[in-house]
CSV table of C-alpha atoms and ligand atoms in Angstrom, one decimal:
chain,number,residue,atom,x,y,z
S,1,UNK,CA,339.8,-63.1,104.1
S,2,UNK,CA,339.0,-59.6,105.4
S,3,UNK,CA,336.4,-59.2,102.4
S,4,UNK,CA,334.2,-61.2,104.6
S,5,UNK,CA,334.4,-57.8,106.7
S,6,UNK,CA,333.1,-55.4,104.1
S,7,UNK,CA,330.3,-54.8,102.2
S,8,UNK,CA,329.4,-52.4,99.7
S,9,UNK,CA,326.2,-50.1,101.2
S,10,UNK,CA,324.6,-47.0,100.1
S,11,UNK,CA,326.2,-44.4,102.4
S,12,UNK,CA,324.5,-40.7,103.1
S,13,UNK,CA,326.9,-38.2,102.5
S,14,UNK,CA,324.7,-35.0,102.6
S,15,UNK,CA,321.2,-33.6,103.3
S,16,UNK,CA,319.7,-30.6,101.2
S,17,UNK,CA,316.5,-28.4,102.0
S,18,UNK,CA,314.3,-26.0,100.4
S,19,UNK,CA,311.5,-24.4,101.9
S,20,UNK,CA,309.7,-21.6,99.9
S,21,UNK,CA,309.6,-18.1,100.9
S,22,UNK,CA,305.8,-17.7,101.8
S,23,UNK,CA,304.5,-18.8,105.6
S,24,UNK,CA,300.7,-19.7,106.3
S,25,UNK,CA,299.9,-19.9,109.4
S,26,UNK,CA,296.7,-22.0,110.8
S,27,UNK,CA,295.5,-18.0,111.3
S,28,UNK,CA,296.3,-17.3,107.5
S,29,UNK,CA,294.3,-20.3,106.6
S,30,UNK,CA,291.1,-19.4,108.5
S,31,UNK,CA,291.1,-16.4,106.7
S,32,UNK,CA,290.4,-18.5,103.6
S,33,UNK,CA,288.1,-21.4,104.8
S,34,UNK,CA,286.0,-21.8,107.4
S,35,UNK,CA,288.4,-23.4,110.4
S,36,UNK,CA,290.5,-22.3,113.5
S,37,UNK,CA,294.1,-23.0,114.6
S,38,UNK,CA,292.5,-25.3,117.5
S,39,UNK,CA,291.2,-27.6,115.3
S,40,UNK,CA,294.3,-28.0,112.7
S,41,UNK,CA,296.3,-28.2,115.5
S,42,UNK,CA,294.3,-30.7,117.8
S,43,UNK,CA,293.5,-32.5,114.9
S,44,UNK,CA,297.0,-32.8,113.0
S,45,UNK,CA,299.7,-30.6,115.4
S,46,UNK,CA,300.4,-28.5,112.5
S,47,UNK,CA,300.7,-24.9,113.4
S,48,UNK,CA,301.7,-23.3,109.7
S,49,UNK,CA,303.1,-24.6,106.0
S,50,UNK,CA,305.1,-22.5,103.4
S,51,UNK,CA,303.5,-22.4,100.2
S,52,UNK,CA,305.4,-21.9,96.6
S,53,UNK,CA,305.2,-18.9,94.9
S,54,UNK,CA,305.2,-18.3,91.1
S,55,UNK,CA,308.9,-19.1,90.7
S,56,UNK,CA,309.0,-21.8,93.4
S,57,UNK,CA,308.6,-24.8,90.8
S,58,UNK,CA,308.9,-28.4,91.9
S,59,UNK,CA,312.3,-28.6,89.7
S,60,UNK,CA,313.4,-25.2,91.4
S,61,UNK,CA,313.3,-26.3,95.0
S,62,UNK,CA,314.5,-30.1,94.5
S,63,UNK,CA,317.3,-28.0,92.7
S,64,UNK,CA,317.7,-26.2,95.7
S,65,UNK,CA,317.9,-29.1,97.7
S,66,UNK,CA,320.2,-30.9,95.5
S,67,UNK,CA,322.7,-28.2,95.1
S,68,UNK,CA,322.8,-28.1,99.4
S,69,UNK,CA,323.6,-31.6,99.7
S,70,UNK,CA,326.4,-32.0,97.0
S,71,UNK,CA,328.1,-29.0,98.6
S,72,UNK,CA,327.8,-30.9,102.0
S,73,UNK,CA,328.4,-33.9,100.5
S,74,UNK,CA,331.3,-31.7,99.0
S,75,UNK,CA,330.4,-33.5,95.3
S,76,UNK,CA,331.4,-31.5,92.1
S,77,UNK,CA,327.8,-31.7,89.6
S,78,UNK,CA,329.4,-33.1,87.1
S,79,UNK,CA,330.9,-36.3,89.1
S,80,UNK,CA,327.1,-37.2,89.9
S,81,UNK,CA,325.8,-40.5,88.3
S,82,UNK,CA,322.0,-39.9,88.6
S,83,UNK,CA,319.1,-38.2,90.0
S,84,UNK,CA,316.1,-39.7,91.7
S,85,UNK,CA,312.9,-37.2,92.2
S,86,UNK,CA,310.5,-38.3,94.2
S,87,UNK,CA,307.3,-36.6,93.7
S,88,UNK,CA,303.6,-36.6,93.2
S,89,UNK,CA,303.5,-32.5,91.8
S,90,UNK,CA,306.0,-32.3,88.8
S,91,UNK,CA,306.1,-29.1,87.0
S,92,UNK,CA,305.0,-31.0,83.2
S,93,UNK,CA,304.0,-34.8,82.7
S,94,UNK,CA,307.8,-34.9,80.7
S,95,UNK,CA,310.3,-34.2,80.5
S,96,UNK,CA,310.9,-35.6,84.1
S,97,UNK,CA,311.4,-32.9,86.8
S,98,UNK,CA,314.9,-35.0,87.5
S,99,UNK,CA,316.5,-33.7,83.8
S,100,UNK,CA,315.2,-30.3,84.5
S,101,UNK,CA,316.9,-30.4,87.8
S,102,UNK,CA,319.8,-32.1,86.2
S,103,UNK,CA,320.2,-29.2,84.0
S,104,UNK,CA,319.9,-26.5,86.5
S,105,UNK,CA,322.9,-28.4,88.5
S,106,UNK,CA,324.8,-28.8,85.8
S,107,UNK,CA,325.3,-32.7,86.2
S,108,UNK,CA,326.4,-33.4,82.9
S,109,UNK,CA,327.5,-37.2,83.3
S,110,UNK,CA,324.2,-37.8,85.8
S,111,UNK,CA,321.1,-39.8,84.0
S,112,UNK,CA,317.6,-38.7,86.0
S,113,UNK,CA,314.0,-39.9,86.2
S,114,UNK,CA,311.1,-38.8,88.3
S,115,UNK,CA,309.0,-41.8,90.4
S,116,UNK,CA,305.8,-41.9,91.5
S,117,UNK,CA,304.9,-43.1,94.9
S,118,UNK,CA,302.7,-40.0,96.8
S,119,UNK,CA,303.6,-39.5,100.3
S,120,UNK,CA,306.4,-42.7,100.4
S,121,UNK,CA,308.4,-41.4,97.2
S,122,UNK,CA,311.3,-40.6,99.0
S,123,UNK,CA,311.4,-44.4,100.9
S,124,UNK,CA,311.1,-45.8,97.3
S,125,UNK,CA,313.2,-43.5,96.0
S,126,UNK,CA,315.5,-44.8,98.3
S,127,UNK,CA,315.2,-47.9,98.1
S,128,UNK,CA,316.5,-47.8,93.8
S,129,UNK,CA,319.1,-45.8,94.6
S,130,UNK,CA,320.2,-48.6,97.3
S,131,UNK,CA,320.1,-51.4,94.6
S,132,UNK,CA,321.3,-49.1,91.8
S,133,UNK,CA,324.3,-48.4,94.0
S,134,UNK,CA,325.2,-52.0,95.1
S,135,UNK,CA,325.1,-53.3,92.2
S,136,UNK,CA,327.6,-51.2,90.6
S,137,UNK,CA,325.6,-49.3,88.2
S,138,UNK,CA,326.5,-45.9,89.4
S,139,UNK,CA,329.1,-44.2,92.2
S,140,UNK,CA,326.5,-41.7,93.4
S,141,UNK,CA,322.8,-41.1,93.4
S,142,UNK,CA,320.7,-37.6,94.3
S,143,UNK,CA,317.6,-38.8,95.8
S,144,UNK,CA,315.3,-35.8,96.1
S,145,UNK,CA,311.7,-35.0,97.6
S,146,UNK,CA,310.4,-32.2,95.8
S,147,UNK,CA,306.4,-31.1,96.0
S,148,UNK,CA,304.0,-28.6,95.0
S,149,UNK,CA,301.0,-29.8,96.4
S,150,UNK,CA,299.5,-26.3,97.3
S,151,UNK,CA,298.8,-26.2,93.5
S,152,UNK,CA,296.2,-28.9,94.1
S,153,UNK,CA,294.5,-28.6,97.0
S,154,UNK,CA,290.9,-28.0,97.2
S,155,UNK,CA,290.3,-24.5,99.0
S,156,UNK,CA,286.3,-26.1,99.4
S,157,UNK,CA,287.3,-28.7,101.3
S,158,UNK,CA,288.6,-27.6,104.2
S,159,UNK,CA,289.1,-31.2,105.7
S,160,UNK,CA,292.2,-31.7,103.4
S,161,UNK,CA,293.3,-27.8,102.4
S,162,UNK,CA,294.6,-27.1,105.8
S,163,UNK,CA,296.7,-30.4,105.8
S,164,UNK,CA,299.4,-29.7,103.2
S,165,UNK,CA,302.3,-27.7,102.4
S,166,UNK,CA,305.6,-27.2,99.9
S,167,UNK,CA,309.1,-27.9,100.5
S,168,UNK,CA,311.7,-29.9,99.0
S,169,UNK,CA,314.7,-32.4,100.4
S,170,UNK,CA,317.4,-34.0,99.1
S,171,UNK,CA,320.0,-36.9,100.2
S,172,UNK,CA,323.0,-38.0,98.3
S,173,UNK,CA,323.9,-41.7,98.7
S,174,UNK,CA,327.4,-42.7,98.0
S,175,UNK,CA,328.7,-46.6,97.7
S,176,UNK,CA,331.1,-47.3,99.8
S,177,UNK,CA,333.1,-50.2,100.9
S,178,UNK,CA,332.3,-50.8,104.5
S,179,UNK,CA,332.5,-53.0,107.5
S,180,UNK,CA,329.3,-54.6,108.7
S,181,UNK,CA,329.2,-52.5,111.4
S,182,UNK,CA,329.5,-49.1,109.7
S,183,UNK,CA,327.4,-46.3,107.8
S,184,UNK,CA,324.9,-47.1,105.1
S,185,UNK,CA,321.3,-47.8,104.6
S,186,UNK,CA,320.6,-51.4,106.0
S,187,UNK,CA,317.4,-52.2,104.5
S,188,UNK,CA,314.7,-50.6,102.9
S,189,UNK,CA,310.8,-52.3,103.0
S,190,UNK,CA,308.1,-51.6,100.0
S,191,UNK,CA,304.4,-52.1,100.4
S,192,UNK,CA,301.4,-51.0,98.2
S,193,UNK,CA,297.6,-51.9,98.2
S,194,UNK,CA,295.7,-50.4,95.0
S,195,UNK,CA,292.6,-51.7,96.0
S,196,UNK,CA,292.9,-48.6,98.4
S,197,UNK,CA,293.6,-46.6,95.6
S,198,UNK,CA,290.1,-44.3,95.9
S,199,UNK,CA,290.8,-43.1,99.5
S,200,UNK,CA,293.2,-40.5,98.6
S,201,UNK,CA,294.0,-39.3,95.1
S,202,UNK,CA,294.7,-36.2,92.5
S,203,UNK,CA,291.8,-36.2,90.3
S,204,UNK,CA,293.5,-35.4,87.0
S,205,UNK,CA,295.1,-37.2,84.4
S,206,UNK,CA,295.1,-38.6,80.9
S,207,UNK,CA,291.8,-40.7,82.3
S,208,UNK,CA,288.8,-38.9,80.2
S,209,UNK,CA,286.5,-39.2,83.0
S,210,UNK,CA,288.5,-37.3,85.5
S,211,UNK,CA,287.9,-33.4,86.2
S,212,UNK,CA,291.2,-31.6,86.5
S,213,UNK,CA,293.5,-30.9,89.1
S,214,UNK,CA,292.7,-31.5,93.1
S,215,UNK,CA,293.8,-33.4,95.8
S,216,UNK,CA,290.9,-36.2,97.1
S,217,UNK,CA,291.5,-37.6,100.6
S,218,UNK,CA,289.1,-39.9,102.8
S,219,UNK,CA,291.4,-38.8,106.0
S,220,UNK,CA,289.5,-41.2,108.4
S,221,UNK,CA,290.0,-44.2,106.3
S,222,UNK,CA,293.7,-43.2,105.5
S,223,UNK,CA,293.9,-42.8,109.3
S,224,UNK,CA,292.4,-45.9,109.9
S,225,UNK,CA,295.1,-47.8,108.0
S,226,UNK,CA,298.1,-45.7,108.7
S,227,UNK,CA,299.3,-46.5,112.5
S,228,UNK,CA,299.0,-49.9,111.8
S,229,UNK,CA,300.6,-50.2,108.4
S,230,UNK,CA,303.6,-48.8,109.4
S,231,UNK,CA,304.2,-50.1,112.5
S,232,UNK,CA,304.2,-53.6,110.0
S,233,UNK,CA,307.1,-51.7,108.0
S,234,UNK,CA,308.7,-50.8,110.8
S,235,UNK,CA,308.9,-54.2,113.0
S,236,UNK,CA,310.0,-55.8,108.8
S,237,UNK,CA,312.8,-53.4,108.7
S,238,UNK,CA,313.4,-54.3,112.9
S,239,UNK,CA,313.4,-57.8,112.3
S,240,UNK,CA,315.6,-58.5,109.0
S,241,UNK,CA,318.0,-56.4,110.6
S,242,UNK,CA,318.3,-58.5,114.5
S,243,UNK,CA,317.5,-55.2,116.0
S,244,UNK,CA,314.7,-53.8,118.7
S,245,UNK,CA,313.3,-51.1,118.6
S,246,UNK,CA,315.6,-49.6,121.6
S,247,UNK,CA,318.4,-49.8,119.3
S,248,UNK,CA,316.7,-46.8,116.8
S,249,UNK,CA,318.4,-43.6,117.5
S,250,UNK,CA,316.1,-41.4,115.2
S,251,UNK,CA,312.7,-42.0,114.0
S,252,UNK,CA,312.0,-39.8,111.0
S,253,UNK,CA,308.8,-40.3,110.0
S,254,UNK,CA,306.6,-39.3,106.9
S,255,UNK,CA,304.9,-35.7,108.6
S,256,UNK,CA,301.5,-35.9,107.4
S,257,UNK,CA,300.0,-36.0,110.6
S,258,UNK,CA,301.1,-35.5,114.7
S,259,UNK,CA,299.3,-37.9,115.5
S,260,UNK,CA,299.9,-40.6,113.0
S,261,UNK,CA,303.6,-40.1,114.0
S,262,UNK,CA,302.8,-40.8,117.6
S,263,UNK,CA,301.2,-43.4,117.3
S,264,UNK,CA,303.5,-45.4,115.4
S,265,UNK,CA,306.4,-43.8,117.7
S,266,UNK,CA,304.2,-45.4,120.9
S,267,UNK,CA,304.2,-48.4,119.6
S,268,UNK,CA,307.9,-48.8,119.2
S,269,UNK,CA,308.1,-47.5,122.7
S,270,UNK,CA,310.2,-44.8,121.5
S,271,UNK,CA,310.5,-41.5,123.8
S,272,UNK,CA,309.3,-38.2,122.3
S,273,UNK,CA,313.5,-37.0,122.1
S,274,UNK,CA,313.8,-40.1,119.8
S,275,UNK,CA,311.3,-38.9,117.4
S,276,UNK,CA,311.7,-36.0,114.5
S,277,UNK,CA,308.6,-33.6,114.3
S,278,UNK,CA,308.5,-31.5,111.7
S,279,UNK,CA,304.9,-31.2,111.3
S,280,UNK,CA,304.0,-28.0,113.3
S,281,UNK,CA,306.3,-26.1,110.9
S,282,UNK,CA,305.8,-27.9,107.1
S,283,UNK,CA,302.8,-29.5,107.3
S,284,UNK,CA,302.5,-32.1,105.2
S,285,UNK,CA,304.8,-32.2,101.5
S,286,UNK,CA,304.6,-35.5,100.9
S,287,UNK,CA,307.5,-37.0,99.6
S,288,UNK,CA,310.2,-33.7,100.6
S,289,UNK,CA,308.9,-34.7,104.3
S,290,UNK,CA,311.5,-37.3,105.4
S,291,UNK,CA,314.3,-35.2,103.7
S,292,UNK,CA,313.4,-32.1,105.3
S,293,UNK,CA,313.3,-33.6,108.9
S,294,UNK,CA,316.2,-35.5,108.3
S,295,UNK,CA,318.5,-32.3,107.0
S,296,UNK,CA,317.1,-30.4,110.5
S,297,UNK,CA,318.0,-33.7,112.3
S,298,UNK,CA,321.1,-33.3,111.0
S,299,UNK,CA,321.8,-29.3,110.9
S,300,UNK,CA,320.5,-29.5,114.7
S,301,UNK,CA,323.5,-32.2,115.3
S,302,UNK,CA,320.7,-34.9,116.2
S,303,UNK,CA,321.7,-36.8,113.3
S,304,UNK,CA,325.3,-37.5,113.3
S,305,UNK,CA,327.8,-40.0,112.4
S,306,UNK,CA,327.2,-43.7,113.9
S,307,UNK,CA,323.2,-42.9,114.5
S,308,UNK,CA,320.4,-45.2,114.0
S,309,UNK,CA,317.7,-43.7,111.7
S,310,UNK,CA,314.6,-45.5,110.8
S,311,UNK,CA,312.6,-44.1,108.2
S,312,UNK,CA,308.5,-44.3,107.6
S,313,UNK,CA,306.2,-42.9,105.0
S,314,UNK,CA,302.4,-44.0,103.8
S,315,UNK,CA,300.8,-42.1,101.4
S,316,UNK,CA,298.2,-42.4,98.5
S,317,UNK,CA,298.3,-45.6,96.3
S,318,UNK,CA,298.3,-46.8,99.4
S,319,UNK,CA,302.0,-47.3,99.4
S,320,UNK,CA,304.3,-47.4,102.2
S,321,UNK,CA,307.4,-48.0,103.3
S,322,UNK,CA,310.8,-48.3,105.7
S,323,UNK,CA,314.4,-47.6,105.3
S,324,UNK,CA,317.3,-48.3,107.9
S,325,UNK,CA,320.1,-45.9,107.8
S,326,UNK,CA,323.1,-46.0,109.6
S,327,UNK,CA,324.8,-42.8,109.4
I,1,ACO,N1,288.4,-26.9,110.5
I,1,ACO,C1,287.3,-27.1,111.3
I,1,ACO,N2,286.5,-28.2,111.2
I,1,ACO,C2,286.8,-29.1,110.3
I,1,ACO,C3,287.8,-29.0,109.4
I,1,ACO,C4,288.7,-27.9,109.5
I,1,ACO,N3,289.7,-27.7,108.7
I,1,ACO,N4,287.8,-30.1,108.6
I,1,ACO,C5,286.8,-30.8,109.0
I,1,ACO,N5,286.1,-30.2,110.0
I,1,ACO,C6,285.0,-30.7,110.7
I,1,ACO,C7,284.1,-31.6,109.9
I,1,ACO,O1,283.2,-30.9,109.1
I,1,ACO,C8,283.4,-32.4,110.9
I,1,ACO,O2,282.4,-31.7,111.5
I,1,ACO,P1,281.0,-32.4,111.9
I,1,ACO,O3,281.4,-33.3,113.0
I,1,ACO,O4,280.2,-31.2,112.4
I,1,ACO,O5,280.5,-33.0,110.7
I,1,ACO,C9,284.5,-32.6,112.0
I,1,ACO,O6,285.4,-31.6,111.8
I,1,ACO,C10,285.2,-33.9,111.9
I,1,ACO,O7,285.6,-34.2,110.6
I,1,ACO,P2,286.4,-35.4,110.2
I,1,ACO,O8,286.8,-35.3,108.7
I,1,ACO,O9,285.7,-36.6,110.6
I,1,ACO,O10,287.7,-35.1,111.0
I,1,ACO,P3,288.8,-36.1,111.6
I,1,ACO,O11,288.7,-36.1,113.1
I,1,ACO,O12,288.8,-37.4,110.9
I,1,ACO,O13,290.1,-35.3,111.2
I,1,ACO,C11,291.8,-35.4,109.5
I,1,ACO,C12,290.4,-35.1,109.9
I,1,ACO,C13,292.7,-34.5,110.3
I,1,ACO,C14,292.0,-35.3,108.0
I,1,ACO,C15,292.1,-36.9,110.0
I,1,ACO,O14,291.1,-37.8,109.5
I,1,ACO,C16,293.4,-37.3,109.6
I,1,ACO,O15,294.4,-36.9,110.1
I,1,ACO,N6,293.5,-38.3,108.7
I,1,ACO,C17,294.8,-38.8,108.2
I,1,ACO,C18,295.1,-38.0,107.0
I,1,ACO,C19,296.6,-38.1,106.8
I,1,ACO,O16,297.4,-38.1,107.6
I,1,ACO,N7,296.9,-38.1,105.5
I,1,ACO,C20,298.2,-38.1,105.1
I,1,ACO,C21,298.7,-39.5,104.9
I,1,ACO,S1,298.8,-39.7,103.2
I,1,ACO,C22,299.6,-38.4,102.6
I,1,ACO,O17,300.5,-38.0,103.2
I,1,ACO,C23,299.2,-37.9,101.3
């Protein structure tokens, strides 16, 4: 009878963060190309982004990250059943950043693969780890944003090289049996259009009509279909789940852009307290964005136990995506 009561969720246990050593600020940047710190920060409300140096691989960082939140999550390496890596920069094309990581943490028994989903990685990546956890294939899952993407930008195109920065974040989801009430991610919401494929994109790949190696972004069209996009996640993951959006503790949105974020956090009617910005400090890293702002939500004590967090992210593809978390 009381099974009725419980229900086996994806439960956060710990938060992980990497941020490399070098700062940039808007000051640094117009140094290099032809801008100011007015117009980054009118524009986007970034003020500076940490770029990677030599050492500071994608499979480094997320290692980084990964080690953190098993120590939080007080998790021995080799008790970990898999590893997730979100990311859109990995160091070779295989073996999968997620074994080099797996390696470096010394997760024996863990099984890892790297997934591809730009800027909404980590939602996604969340998202399998929910439905590899409740259905019973593993006890525990590192999901990790890890990215590089100061390794592709385009230092003549100054629209897009000011906009981005490297970092990495890590979550580690535990099943748990618990009451309907309790801890866990709720639901998590996919979306992808590939017909907007050509709006933002890294021009290199195996395709033998591509020129290696930079990041391609129409930021007016991808700003055209951002706010609204995810505000459609958002009210999905609202509406499965009986909820308004004055029940959402947290939002902790994909940081690509201030204003992006306030828009969608003005159309939930959210105060400016019940939003995480992480922007003015990281810039955009794609998929390590949500993990980052979420472990400062959390080292900061906004994020604690019993909290409402609802998770956004758009990125190339175009794919997007929502998450409810209860922590
Ligand atoms: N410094 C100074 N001036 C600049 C810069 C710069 N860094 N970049 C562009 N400009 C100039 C342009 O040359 C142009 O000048 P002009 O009017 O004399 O021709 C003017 O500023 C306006 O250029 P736009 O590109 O039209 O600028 P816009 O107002 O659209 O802002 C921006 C550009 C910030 C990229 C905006 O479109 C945006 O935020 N888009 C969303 C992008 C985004 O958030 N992407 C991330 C989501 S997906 C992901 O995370 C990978």
């Amino acid at each position: 009878m009381a099974d009725q009561f419980f229900i086996t969720r994806a439960v956060l246990t710990g938060t992980g963060a990497y941020l490399p050593e070098q700062i940039l600020t808007n000051e640094d940047m117009a140094k290099r190309v032809d801008t100011s710190d007015e117009w980054i920060v009118e524009r986007t409300g970034i003020k500076q982004r940490h770029f990677a140096g030599p050492h500071e691989t994608t499979a480094f960082m997320g290692a980084q990250a990964g080690r953190q939140a098993l120590e939080k999550a007080g998790l021995a390496p080799e008790s970990l059943g898999a590893i997730i890596v979100a990311t859109s920069t990995p160091d070779q094309m295989f073996p999968a950043t997620a074994v080099r990581i797996q390696a470096a943490l010394g997760a024996n028994n863990a099984f890892g693969f790297d997934l591809s989903a730009a800027c909404s990685g980590f939602v996604y990546g969340l998202s399998v780890a929910d439905a590899m956890l409740r259905a019973g294939q593993v006890k525990n899952v590192l999901v990790i944003g890890s990215e590089v993407f100061s390794r592709l930008l385009n230092f003549e195109d100054r629209a897009t090289c000011v906009l981005f920065g490297d970092g990495a974040g890590a979550v580690l989801l535990e099943a748990r049996e618990v009451e309907k009430s309790g801890p866990g991610l709720l639901s998590t919401h996919l979306y992808a259009d590939g017909a907007l494929g050509d709006i933002l994109y890294v021009d290199c790949g195996t395709d033998d009509n591509r020129t290696p190696g930079h990041l391609v972004m129409h930021g007016r069209e991808v700003f055209r279909h951002a706010v609204n996009l995810l505000a459609g996640a958002v009210n999905d993951a609202l509406a499965e789940n009986n909820l308004t959006a004055a029940a959402i503790d947290l939002l902790v949105p994909h940081q690509a852009n201030k204003r992006i974020i306030d828009g969608v956090g003005k159309k939930l009617g959210l105060p400016a307290e019940r939003v995480v910005i992480t922007v003015q400090k990281h810039a955009n890293t794609s998929a390590a964005s949500i993990p980052l702002a979420l472990a400062e939500a959390v080292q900061d004590g906004r994020a604690v136990p019993g909290k409402l967090l609802l998770l956004e992210a758009l990125g190339g593809g175009l794919t997007w995506g929502s998450a409810l978390l209860r922590l």
